[in-house]
C-alpha cells in the first residue's frame, strides 16, 4: 500500500485514497542531491521502498529523516529555511477571529462566513513561504424564487394542505435549499428527485416519464378480453374462465405504475355432495356432483313447514343457501269473548280444539272444531256479537215488558224505559231510566244499583241524619275505644246486598306478650297486651341477626295472633382480610355461609395456597383469611460458592451476594428474592480458566452502543441501542460469561405515533412535518426575556411526548438555599445560590467531589451523601420472553419486558432499579378473548367482502384480545361516536350509536292535509294526514320519519258510493259478521276452510261502490291407499292410509319393494295443485328366465 490506509470524510468529501502496487514492481529512490546537505547516512546510491535515510544540513546539529516511498522521498529532503507567517488576516464578512499567533509553513486556517454569506473559491487559507495564500472570499447568498414546474409532477410537501401549497411554493427559498419532486400516478422519476438553490438559480429539475405495462399475465383455464403488447397506466383488461371453471378474485385487473394488479385464478366450480338440513328432503335423487349455478329444491318432512327459501345453489364449489324446516305448531289461540279446550302450551300439526263463545257472542265459523296447520288455526276461531236479546234486569224490570217482549232480539241502537225494585235506583238516580242496545250489549251493564242509608252504628258514632249512598260507594266509620269493624277496617261499602261489613263495631282483638317465644334475643318494650295491628320491637343478641340481616325487628298483632315469632339466627360479620381479597361484597353472613378469598401477589395462606375459603360457624369464622409473604430458601450451592448473608429463610426483596473461594464466578454476583422465587439463577465457581467471547452478536433493528473491541474477556459488558422507531425489550446490556454471551435483547417496532406538537407557554418550537414516530425529537426555545427550565429537546416515546420544559420569566427565577445534607464534609460557604450556579461539595470519608446546580429554586441533582446501591441482574418474569443476564444495574435504570405469545403485560411494562432492588415488577397475564361483538340498533359490523351467509360465522367466532371491529350504519342513519369496538381482556368497549337522519317536508298528494308541516323533522317524528271533504283516507293516517325517509303516505280517494255485502267465495268466507251495507274504504278479510289454501289478497276494500278482487280457496289433495296400491307406489317419507296436503305442498313417492318405475311416468316428486295430483306408476321387472 502506498499512502495512508485510513480515509476520512472531511466536509462531505473523502480524503486521498492510497494505492496498491505490486510488490515486485515497487521503484527505488536515488540518493538525493540537496544544496546544503552535510552528510547522508547510509552512504548509498539507491534505496529500496520503505527504507529511511538520515541527513544533516550545513550548520545544523539535528538530524533530519526521509523515507523512500515507491521511488519518491517522503518528506522531500530540504535544507531551505521555511519562513513563518504573520497572524491570519480578518476576511471581510467573515466571523471575527482576533489572534496574534504566528503560523508555520504549510499550516492552514479555515474561515466561517457571517450569516447570509457563503464561502467562494476555498474555505482555507495556507501559509506558504511566509505569506498567506489562497485567501477565501465571503459573498452574499442569493435566494431563489418559485421552483421550476415539471410535467406530470409536483413539489413534494408532506403534511401540507392544498390551500397552503401555493403559499409554500411561491415563497423565497434560501441559498442551499433542496426541494424534492414527486411524479403523478403512472409516471416515474428519470433522474435525481430534487432541485437545489445555488446563488439565485435552481439546478436542473428532474423529468417524469410514463410507466407502461407489458402483456397481462396468463392464467390457467382463463383468457384475456383484449391482449396487446403494451398498455398505458390506468388501462384495464378482463379475464374470463373456460366452461366448468369459475373466477376466483377480481375479473378486472389494472395497469398501475408499470405493473399489473393481482390477476384472478380459474377454479373448478362443481360442488360435491348436497348439504344436509334437519327435517328437509331433496326433491330429486342425489348426484355425485353438481355444476356451478345448478339449483336443488327441498321439501319439509310431514308436520314441518318451510321457513324461508327451499332452494340451495352451487356457486364456485360451495353450496349457497340454507333450508330451515320448522315444526308446524300453533300458539294457544286468542279468542276474544270466547274459550276453548283442550288447553295446552303448544299445539302441533293436525291437533284439534273445540271453542265456544261467552254470553252475547256466537261462533263466526260453521263448525266449532278447528285444526292446527302450517298457516295457523283453520278455520280461525272467532266470536262475533249477537243482537241484543230480552234484557234480564236484576232488581228491576222493563216498562210494559210483556208488551215489548215479542220485539226481541232488537238491533244495536234501540233503547227502552225501565224501573228498579225498592231499595234500588237507576244508573241516572231517577225513578225512570233508559237501557240501550250497543255493540257491546246492554248499557248500562248494571241498570239497577243498591241504595244504602248510613244511620245508626252499633258501638260507634252515628251521624245526626240519614245519608244515602249508592252501590260501590264507601263511608268512614268511627268506633268507640276498644271496638273496631271486622278485620280492623275503618270503612263500610254499599253493595248489592247492603252494607259490607254491617254497621256494627265489635270488641277489638288483642295479643299477649306471653305468647311470644324468642331465642337469642329479647323484647325491647314493657307492655304485656297489644291491640290489633300494633307492632312490638325485639332485638337480637350480639352475634345474631334477623332473617334479613338486621340487629332488630318487629312483629304485628293480627286477628289470628302475632304475625310471626321473632327469629334471631347466628351470623358472622364481614371478616378482615389480611393481604387478601374477595369478590363477595356482603356485609354479614348466615350460619354455614362460605367466603372464597385470594391472596395478593407474592403471598400464600398458612396452607401454602394462593386461594382459600372460610365458613361461618357457631363460634365465628372457621379460619382467619390471612396471607403471608412468601419466602425464599437457599438451594444446594455449587462447590466453593459463598453467600452473604447466610440465613435459613429470606423475605421477598432480600438480596444474596456471591463470591468464589476458589476459581472464577460464572454467573451473577447477586440475586434477589421475588414472589416467584430467586432470580436470576445462582452462579457457579469454575476452577478452570474462563474463556473469552467472540464479537457480540448482531441485533436485528439495533446495534452495539459505542466502539467494538477486538477481543472480549470474561465479565466484559456490551450495551445495545435500537434503531429509530424501535423499542428495546429486555436487558440493554449483555455480558461475556465463560465464552458465551448472555441473552440478546429484542428491538420491537413501535407503530404508535405522537399527536399534535404540545404548545409551550412563552416559547416556540422548530417546526417539523408530521407524522411523529417513536424516537423523533423536537427542539423548543423560549422567548427573549424567558429562561428555559428543563431540556429543550422533547421526544416522541411510545406514542407520547416526553416532559415539556418550562419558560420562566428571567427576573422571576428563584434562588436555592444552601443544602443541609447529613454526612456532607465540606459545606459551601454561601447561604443562597442564583439559578444555574453550581456548587461543589465532598462527603465525609470520600475523596471525590460532587456537583449540583441550582435550577429555579431546586438543586439538580439533589445533594446527597447516601451511597446509591446497584441492583442485581433483572429477574426472569414468569410467562415473559427469556432474558438471561448477569449484569448489575445502577439506581434509576429501567428494563422493559416482552411477554410471550397469548400473554400481555399488566400494571407496567418496565421494572425500575431503586435502592438496590428491582421494584414495580410487571406481570404477564393471559390474554382473554371476546365472544360475539355487541349488536347496535340500525347498524352492523363492517365486514367488507364477506357474504351474508358467512356473516353470522364471522361475527360469532372468538376474537383475540386487542382485536378491533368497525361498524357501519344502515342507510338513513349516521354514526355519532367512534366507529369501532375493541376487545380488552374478554370485554368489548362501548359500541357506537346510529341515529336517524332528519326528513324534509312530508310528501303531499291530491286532497290531503298534513297536521303540522315543518321544514325538517327528526328521526321518529310522526305527522297525521286527513282528507278534504268528500274524500276518505286509504292507508294509515299516521306516517313516521325513519332514517331520513318518510314511510309510505296514505292517499285520499273519492268516498262517495257504498258497497253491498262482500262477494262469496267457494270453500271460504269473511272473518267478520256480514253487514247489508258497507261505507266507502271499509275492509273485510277472508279465510279458507281447513286444508284449503288461500290464493290472492285476503283483504278486500270498498272503493267507489265496488269491492276489490276477492281471493280464491284452492282445494286440498287427498292421497288414498287404494290409489297408491293401483300404481304400485307408496309415500317416500310417511306411510298412512290417508294424507291431506294443502295446495302447493310437495309430495314424494317411491316404488313398492320389488317394483321399478315405468317409463315414461310422471315424476316421483310432485306438487298438489287445487285438489289435483299426478301419480307416478311402477311395475314388477321382467325375469330373464320367464317364458
CSV table of N, CA and C in Angstrom, one decimal, residues 937-940 968-974 994:
chain,number,residue,atom,x,y,z
A,937,UNK,N,-78.5,-0.9,17.3
A,937,UNK,CA,-79.7,-0.6,16.5
A,937,UNK,C,-79.3,0.1,15.2
A,938,UNK,N,-79.9,-0.3,14.1
A,938,UNK,CA,-79.7,0.3,12.8
A,938,UNK,C,-78.3,0.3,12.3
A,939,UNK,N,-77.5,-0.7,12.8
A,939,UNK,CA,-76.1,-0.8,12.3
A,939,UNK,C,-75.7,-2.2,12.4
A,940,UNK,N,-74.5,-2.5,11.8
A,940,UNK,CA,-73.9,-3.8,11.9
A,940,UNK,C,-72.4,-3.8,11.8
A,968,UNK,N,-70.9,-0.1,10.7
A,968,UNK,CA,-71.5,0.7,9.6
A,968,UNK,C,-73.0,0.9,9.9
A,969,UNK,N,-73.5,2.0,9.7
A,969,UNK,CA,-74.9,2.3,9.9
A,969,UNK,C,-75.8,1.9,8.7
A,970,UNK,N,-77.0,1.6,8.9
A,970,UNK,CA,-77.9,1.4,7.8
A,970,UNK,C,-78.1,2.7,7.0
A,971,UNK,N,-78.7,2.5,5.8
A,971,UNK,CA,-79.0,3.7,5.0
A,971,UNK,C,-80.0,4.6,5.8
A,972,UNK,N,-79.7,5.9,5.8
A,972,UNK,CA,-80.5,6.8,6.5
A,972,UNK,C,-80.1,7.1,8.0
A,973,UNK,N,-79.0,6.4,8.4
A,973,UNK,CA,-78.5,6.6,9.8
A,973,UNK,C,-77.1,7.0,9.7
A,974,UNK,N,-76.6,7.7,10.8
A,974,UNK,CA,-75.2,8.1,10.8
A,974,UNK,C,-74.7,7.8,12.2
A,994,UNK,N,-76.1,4.5,16.1
A,994,UNK,CA,-76.6,5.0,14.8
A,994,UNK,C,-77.9,5.8,15.1
